Short mmCIF file of C-alpha atoms in Angstrom, two decimals:
data_model
loop_
_atom_site.label_atom_id
_atom_site.label_comp_id
_atom_site.label_asym_id
_atom_site.label_seq_id
_atom_site.Cartn_x
_atom_site.Cartn_y
_atom_site.Cartn_z
CA UNK A 1 0.00 0.00 0.00
CA UNK A 2 2.77 2.47 0.91
CA UNK A 3 4.55 1.76 -2.36
CA UNK A 4 1.47 2.77 -4.34
CA UNK A 5 1.08 5.92 -2.25
CA UNK A 6 4.72 6.85 -2.87
CA UNK A 7 4.21 6.30 -6.58
CA UNK A 8 1.19 8.61 -6.63
CA UNK A 9 3.13 11.29 -4.71
CA UNK A 10 6.10 11.15 -7.09
CA UNK A 11 8.73 13.80 -6.38
CA UNK A 12 6.74 15.04 -3.35
CA UNK A 13 6.92 11.68 -1.54
CA UNK A 14 9.90 12.44 0.68
CA UNK A 15 8.75 15.92 1.64
CA UNK A 16 5.23 14.80 2.51
CA UNK A 17 5.85 11.40 4.09
CA UNK A 18 8.90 12.30 6.19
CA UNK A 19 8.05 15.83 7.33
CA UNK A 20 8.07 16.43 11.08
CA UNK A 21 5.79 19.20 12.30
CA UNK A 22 7.68 21.46 14.71
CA UNK A 23 5.08 24.21 15.02
CA UNK A 24 2.09 22.79 16.90
CA UNK A 25 3.00 19.38 18.31
CA UNK A 26 0.74 16.43 17.50
CA UNK A 27 0.65 15.76 21.26
CA UNK A 28 -1.54 18.85 21.62
CA UNK A 29 -4.15 17.57 19.16
CA UNK A 30 -7.26 15.47 19.62
CA UNK A 31 -6.52 12.93 16.92
CA UNK A 32 -8.99 10.69 15.05
CA UNK A 33 -9.49 7.16 16.35
CA UNK A 34 -12.06 4.46 16.71
CA UNK A 35 -13.03 5.82 20.13
CA UNK A 36 -13.48 9.44 19.00
CA UNK A 37 -17.19 9.68 19.85
CA UNK A 38 -16.58 8.29 23.36
CA UNK A 39 -13.35 10.21 23.89
CA UNK A 40 -14.38 13.61 22.55
CA UNK A 41 -18.02 14.06 21.55
CA UNK A 42 -19.48 12.27 24.57
CA UNK A 43 -18.32 15.07 26.89
CA UNK A 44 -20.02 17.75 24.75
CA UNK A 45 -23.61 19.01 24.93
CA UNK A 46 -24.67 16.81 21.99
CA UNK A 47 -27.59 14.56 22.86
CA UNK A 48 -27.56 10.78 22.64
CA UNK A 49 -29.18 10.70 19.19
CA UNK A 50 -26.44 12.96 17.77
CA UNK A 51 -23.81 10.68 19.29
CA UNK A 52 -25.54 7.65 17.74
CA UNK A 53 -25.50 9.25 14.30
CA UNK A 54 -21.88 10.40 14.61
CA UNK A 55 -21.00 6.86 15.60
CA UNK A 56 -22.81 5.41 12.57
CA UNK A 57 -21.03 7.93 10.34
CA UNK A 58 -17.66 6.85 11.73
CA UNK A 59 -18.46 3.13 11.53
CA UNK A 60 -19.51 2.79 7.90
CA UNK A 61 -17.53 1.90 4.78
CA UNK A 62 -13.91 0.90 4.34
CA UNK A 63 -12.74 3.34 7.04
CA UNK A 64 -15.20 2.07 9.65
CA UNK A 65 -13.75 2.18 13.15
CA UNK A 66 -10.64 4.17 12.25
CA UNK A 67 -11.99 7.63 13.15
CA UNK A 68 -11.44 8.77 9.57
CA UNK A 69 -14.05 9.85 7.03
CA UNK A 70 -14.36 9.41 3.28
CA UNK A 71 -17.45 11.25 2.08
CA UNK A 72 -18.82 11.57 -1.45
CA UNK A 73 -20.34 15.06 -1.93
CA UNK A 74 -22.41 15.78 -5.03
CA UNK A 75 -24.17 19.14 -4.91
CA UNK A 76 -22.40 20.40 -8.01
CA UNK A 77 -25.59 20.22 -10.06
CA UNK A 78 -26.54 23.44 -8.29
CA UNK A 79 -23.21 24.92 -7.28
CA UNK A 80 -21.60 24.45 -10.72
CA UNK A 81 -24.70 23.78 -12.90
CA UNK A 82 -25.92 20.32 -13.84
CA UNK A 83 -24.57 20.44 -17.38
CA UNK A 84 -21.09 21.57 -16.41
CA UNK A 85 -20.92 18.96 -13.65
CA UNK A 86 -22.34 15.92 -15.42
CA UNK A 87 -21.43 16.43 -19.08
CA UNK A 88 -18.32 14.27 -18.59
CA UNK A 89 -20.50 11.43 -17.30
CA UNK A 90 -24.24 11.92 -17.90
CA UNK A 91 -25.05 8.81 -15.83
CA UNK A 92 -24.85 11.04 -12.76
CA UNK A 93 -27.86 13.07 -13.83
CA UNK A 94 -29.58 9.99 -12.36
CA UNK A 95 -29.62 10.55 -8.61
CA UNK A 96 -29.45 6.84 -7.77
CA UNK A 97 -26.01 6.52 -9.36
CA UNK A 98 -24.66 9.12 -6.93
CA UNK A 99 -25.68 6.98 -3.96
CA UNK A 100 -24.48 3.81 -5.69
CA UNK A 101 -21.02 5.33 -6.20
CA UNK A 102 -20.75 6.16 -2.50
CA UNK A 103 -21.71 2.62 -1.53
CA UNK A 104 -19.52 0.89 -4.12
CA UNK A 105 -16.66 3.25 -3.27
CA UNK A 106 -16.71 2.27 0.41
CA UNK A 107 -17.55 5.76 1.65
CA UNK A 108 -18.71 6.59 5.17
CA UNK A 109 -21.54 8.71 3.79
CA UNK A 110 -23.03 10.46 0.78
CA UNK A 111 -23.71 14.21 0.89
CA UNK A 112 -26.11 15.71 -1.60
CA UNK A 113 -29.25 17.78 -2.14
CA UNK A 114 -32.77 17.31 -0.83
CA UNK A 115 -33.82 16.22 -4.31
CA UNK A 116 -31.06 13.68 -4.93
CA UNK A 117 -31.30 11.97 -1.54
CA UNK A 118 -35.07 12.31 -1.21
CA UNK A 119 -35.62 10.64 -4.58
CA UNK A 120 -34.09 7.36 -3.36
CA UNK A 121 -34.38 7.69 0.43
CA UNK A 122 -36.62 4.67 1.05
CA UNK A 123 -34.21 2.46 -0.90
CA UNK A 124 -30.90 3.66 0.55
CA UNK A 125 -31.21 5.82 3.70
CA UNK A 126 -30.87 2.74 5.92
CA UNK A 127 -27.89 1.40 3.94
CA UNK A 128 -25.50 4.37 3.96
CA UNK A 129 -25.56 7.55 6.07
CA UNK A 130 -27.27 10.46 4.29
CA UNK A 131 -25.95 14.01 4.71
CA UNK A 132 -28.42 16.54 3.32
CA UNK A 133 -26.88 19.80 2.06
CA UNK A 134 -29.48 22.37 3.13
CA UNK A 135 -28.22 25.52 1.38
CA UNK A 136 -26.68 26.34 -1.97
CA UNK A 137 -25.42 29.12 -4.20
CA UNK A 138 -27.80 28.87 -7.16
CA UNK A 139 -26.11 30.16 -10.30
CA UNK A 140 -29.07 30.95 -12.58
CA UNK A 141 -29.54 34.53 -11.38
CA UNK A 142 -27.90 37.01 -13.74
CA UNK A 143 -25.43 38.30 -12.88
CA UNK A 144 -24.34 35.49 -10.54
CA UNK A 145 -24.30 36.29 -6.84
CA UNK A 146 -22.11 34.87 -4.10
CA UNK A 147 -24.83 33.90 -1.67
CA UNK A 148 -25.93 30.67 0.01
CA UNK A 149 -29.68 30.34 0.43
CA UNK A 150 -31.77 27.68 2.16
CA UNK A 151 -33.34 25.09 -0.14
CA UNK A 152 -35.45 23.35 2.52
CA UNK A 153 -35.86 22.75 6.22
CA UNK A 154 -33.92 20.67 8.72
CA UNK A 155 -37.12 18.76 9.48
CA UNK A 156 -37.27 17.60 5.85
CA UNK A 157 -33.79 16.12 6.20
CA UNK A 158 -34.83 14.39 9.42
CA UNK A 159 -37.97 12.97 7.79
CA UNK A 160 -35.97 11.29 5.01
CA UNK A 161 -33.73 9.58 7.57
CA UNK A 162 -30.58 11.70 7.28
CA UNK A 163 -27.87 11.29 9.93
CA UNK A 164 -26.53 14.81 9.35
CA UNK A 165 -27.07 18.11 7.60
CA UNK A 166 -24.42 20.09 5.80
CA UNK A 167 -24.33 23.78 5.02
CA UNK A 168 -22.00 26.38 3.53
CA UNK A 169 -21.18 29.82 4.86
CA UNK A 170 -19.32 32.27 2.65
CA UNK A 171 -17.28 33.96 5.38
CA UNK A 172 -16.16 37.42 4.33
CA UNK A 173 -19.03 37.92 1.88
CA UNK A 174 -21.64 40.68 2.03
CA UNK A 175 -24.28 38.16 3.12
CA UNK A 176 -22.14 36.31 5.66
CA UNK A 177 -23.88 37.74 8.74
CA UNK A 178 -27.27 36.48 7.55
CA UNK A 179 -25.80 33.12 6.58
CA UNK A 180 -24.18 32.70 10.02
CA UNK A 181 -27.51 33.34 11.74
CA UNK A 182 -29.45 31.02 9.39
CA UNK A 183 -27.00 28.16 9.63
CA UNK A 184 -26.57 28.52 13.39
CA UNK A 185 -30.34 28.23 13.85
CA UNK A 186 -30.50 25.28 11.45
CA UNK A 187 -27.67 23.48 13.26
CA UNK A 188 -29.40 24.00 16.60
CA UNK A 189 -32.57 22.41 15.19
CA UNK A 190 -30.56 19.56 13.68
CA UNK A 191 -29.00 18.80 17.05
CA UNK A 192 -32.43 18.91 18.71
CA UNK A 193 -33.61 16.25 16.25
CA UNK A 194 -30.47 14.15 16.76
CA UNK A 195 -28.61 14.90 13.52
CA UNK A 196 -24.93 15.81 13.24
CA UNK A 197 -23.79 18.99 11.50
CA UNK A 198 -21.09 19.61 8.90
CA UNK A 199 -20.05 23.10 7.81
CA UNK A 200 -18.39 24.02 4.53
CA UNK A 201 -16.30 26.96 5.88
CA UNK A 202 -15.56 28.79 2.65
CA UNK A 203 -14.29 32.31 2.07
CA UNK A 204 -15.79 34.53 -0.60
CA UNK A 205 -14.77 38.12 -1.26
CA UNK A 206 -13.13 39.64 -4.37
CA UNK A 207 -10.80 41.60 -2.09
CA UNK A 208 -9.24 38.33 -0.91
CA UNK A 209 -7.45 38.17 -4.26
CA UNK A 210 -4.61 40.67 -4.02
CA UNK A 211 -1.51 41.25 -6.13
CA UNK A 212 -2.02 38.00 -8.01
CA UNK A 213 -2.36 35.86 -4.87
CA UNK A 214 -5.63 34.16 -3.93
CA UNK A 215 -5.96 34.40 -0.15
CA UNK A 216 -9.23 32.46 -0.18
CA UNK A 217 -6.91 29.51 0.50
CA UNK A 218 -4.57 31.15 3.02
CA UNK A 219 -4.02 29.28 6.27
CA UNK A 220 -4.72 32.28 8.48
CA UNK A 221 -8.03 33.27 6.89
CA UNK A 222 -9.32 29.71 6.41
CA UNK A 223 -8.23 28.93 9.96
CA UNK A 224 -10.36 31.80 11.25
CA UNK A 225 -13.29 30.60 9.13
CA UNK A 226 -12.92 27.20 10.79
CA UNK A 227 -12.88 28.87 14.20
CA UNK A 228 -16.14 30.65 13.40
CA UNK A 229 -17.58 27.35 12.20
CA UNK A 230 -16.89 25.49 15.43
CA UNK A 231 -18.25 28.48 17.33
CA UNK A 232 -21.73 27.78 15.93
CA UNK A 233 -21.29 24.11 16.93
CA UNK A 234 -20.53 22.47 13.63
CA UNK A 235 -19.58 18.90 14.52
CA UNK A 236 -17.30 18.51 11.49
CA UNK A 237 -15.54 21.23 9.48
CA UNK A 238 -14.98 21.01 5.73
CA UNK A 239 -12.27 23.29 4.37
CA UNK A 240 -10.13 23.65 1.28
CA UNK A 241 -6.50 22.66 1.67
CA UNK A 242 -4.40 25.79 2.38
CA UNK A 243 -2.09 26.88 -0.41
CA UNK A 244 -0.50 29.99 1.08
CA UNK A 245 -0.53 32.22 4.16
CA UNK A 246 -0.49 35.88 5.10
CA UNK A 247 -4.05 36.82 4.19
CA UNK A 248 -4.38 39.16 7.15
CA UNK A 249 -1.08 40.83 6.30
CA UNK A 250 -2.03 41.34 2.66
CA UNK A 251 -5.34 42.94 3.60
CA UNK A 252 -3.85 45.06 6.39
CA UNK A 253 -2.17 47.61 4.14
CA UNK A 254 -2.49 51.34 3.71
CA UNK A 255 -5.44 52.65 5.71
CA UNK A 256 -6.88 49.14 6.21
CA UNK A 257 -7.12 47.64 9.68
CA UNK A 258 -8.73 44.38 8.64
CA UNK A 259 -9.14 41.78 11.35
CA UNK A 260 -6.53 41.09 14.00
CA UNK A 261 -3.22 39.26 13.74
CA UNK A 262 -0.25 38.21 15.79
CA UNK A 263 3.12 37.69 14.10
CA UNK A 264 3.46 34.36 15.90
CA UNK A 265 0.81 32.98 13.54
CA UNK A 266 3.48 33.11 10.84
CA UNK A 267 6.71 32.70 12.82
CA UNK A 268 5.77 30.03 15.39
CA UNK A 269 2.45 28.40 14.50
CA UNK A 270 3.03 27.79 10.78
CA UNK A 271 5.69 27.39 8.12
CA UNK A 272 5.24 27.27 4.37
CA UNK A 273 4.98 23.45 4.42
CA UNK A 274 1.46 22.26 3.46
CA UNK A 275 1.24 19.95 6.49
CA UNK A 276 2.08 22.78 8.88
CA UNK A 277 -0.40 25.10 7.15
CA UNK A 278 -3.12 22.46 7.47
CA UNK A 279 -2.25 21.86 11.13
CA UNK A 280 -3.02 25.53 11.77
CA UNK A 281 -6.49 24.93 10.27
CA UNK A 282 -6.93 22.01 12.70
CA UNK A 283 -5.75 24.09 15.66
CA UNK A 284 -8.61 26.45 14.91
CA UNK A 285 -11.03 23.50 15.19
CA UNK A 286 -10.39 23.37 18.95
CA UNK A 287 -7.19 21.40 18.33
CA UNK A 288 -9.16 18.73 16.51
CA UNK A 289 -12.11 18.37 18.88
CA UNK A 290 -14.18 19.15 15.81
CA UNK A 291 -12.67 16.99 13.03
CA UNK A 292 -11.35 18.67 9.88
CA UNK A 293 -12.05 17.15 6.49
CA UNK A 294 -10.49 18.74 3.43
CA UNK A 295 -12.10 18.98 0.01
CA UNK A 296 -10.73 17.02 -2.92
CA UNK A 297 -10.89 19.92 -5.37
CA UNK A 298 -11.72 20.11 -9.06
CA UNK A 299 -11.06 17.33 -11.53
CA UNK A 300 -7.80 17.78 -13.44
CA UNK A 301 -5.05 16.01 -15.37
CA UNK A 302 -3.64 14.06 -12.39
CA UNK A 303 -6.66 13.28 -10.22
CA UNK A 304 -5.24 10.21 -8.49
CA UNK A 305 -1.97 11.91 -7.57
CA UNK A 306 -3.70 15.10 -6.44
CA UNK A 307 -6.27 13.21 -4.34
CA UNK A 308 -3.65 11.04 -2.63
CA UNK A 309 -1.47 14.09 -1.95
CA UNK A 310 -4.42 15.91 -0.35
CA UNK A 311 -5.21 12.87 1.78
CA UNK A 312 -1.59 12.53 2.93
CA UNK A 313 -1.41 16.21 3.90
CA UNK A 314 -4.72 16.01 5.75
CA UNK A 315 -3.86 12.82 7.64
CA UNK A 316 -0.31 13.81 8.57
CA UNK A 317 -1.55 17.22 9.74
CA UNK A 318 -4.01 15.48 12.09
CA UNK A 319 -7.12 15.82 9.97
CA UNK A 320 -10.01 13.37 9.83
CA UNK A 321 -10.47 12.64 6.14
CA UNK A 322 -11.43 13.81 2.70
CA UNK A 323 -14.67 14.81 1.03
CA UNK A 324 -14.06 14.32 -2.68
CA UNK A 325 -16.70 14.59 -5.41
CA UNK A 326 -15.80 15.78 -8.90
CA UNK A 327 -12.66 13.69 -9.12
CA UNK A 328 -14.81 10.59 -8.52
CA UNK A 329 -18.08 11.14 -10.37
CA UNK A 330 -16.70 12.80 -13.49
CA UNK A 331 -15.42 9.42 -14.71
CA UNK A 332 -16.85 5.90 -15.19
CA UNK A 333 -18.08 4.37 -11.94
CA UNK A 334 -15.35 1.72 -11.76
CA UNK A 335 -12.69 4.43 -12.03
CA UNK A 336 -14.52 6.58 -9.49
CA UNK A 337 -14.54 3.68 -7.05
CA UNK A 338 -10.81 3.17 -7.64
CA UNK A 339 -10.10 6.82 -6.90
CA UNK A 340 -12.16 6.79 -3.69
CA UNK A 341 -10.35 3.62 -2.61
CA UNK A 342 -6.97 5.24 -3.31
CA UNK A 343 -7.91 8.07 -0.94
CA UNK A 344 -9.10 5.63 1.72
CA UNK A 345 -5.90 3.61 1.42
CA UNK A 346 -3.96 6.60 2.76
CA UNK A 347 -6.00 6.50 5.97
CA UNK A 348 -5.72 2.70 6.20
CA UNK A 349 -1.95 2.75 5.67
CA UNK A 350 -0.14 2.58 9.03
CA UNK A 351 3.08 3.86 7.47
CA UNK A 352 1.40 7.24 6.83
CA UNK A 353 1.60 8.68 10.34
CA UNK A 354 0.67 11.97 11.96
CA UNK A 355 3.60 14.37 11.56
#
């Protein structure tokens, strides 16, 4: 297994597999494990039904009992338009194939829309954990707007047998205050009903692109988004893998006094290594009390290598798994299953350790 992982990583293998994190020690983290619900969540204010559903989520699929998560998310029909998402493989216009891919791929859960999951709920909701994505950025308005709006109620997700609800907040956007309030209220209701909560903690503001650098993926800004996410009691945080740092510094220029920063964020708590940058994201999730899963990103020319690299960075940083969609469903099902399994193999491989 490790040989295949090294092959996928190519020239990055040594840097990623042998890196030792000297910023925030792994001893300070709450790391994934088969006992995570008992060790961490059981001492929280989550009720017994939430704990039951978190336990089911963590004990399904190929990663069952490891504390790690491999989730198939398919809400791209709305977020990226159906045609753009499924033109490469029109079979996935059929909602049942989305759920089938998650099952065949050995995933812990499938995350999708009310429509996708509701259309096959009686056939599959008892076979694989359902995560209903309750809000979306619909792209048919002209011009497009960066706004997440509710597409249904938490009670609808509960009625179809979902174990969890997922939502996105565009932190930094004009509508972020309203989104925070809406999602916080929805997550409270989900917990009342016994469902877990997963938050897509994304940044969205044109000003976050400065001097040719996209700080939507900076460790400091995404870390703060994570910290806001766990503040509203998201049980699991989904975040993009960090690609740079210094977002606060870049935006604090001239007459700007954006946010707050401490130089130790950059000199002591992070380096430019991707594992150290990701560890800072995890630190902002209460040192891992709320697990961090990173997104798999867009489909490209080297999907297997990119997916395995993301998984290695996430695992070695102390993260809890990957939520990968387009790389898997924009190809024939057998290949999609192979890609999902390649990701899962990273978390099953004992030689890939926490840095």
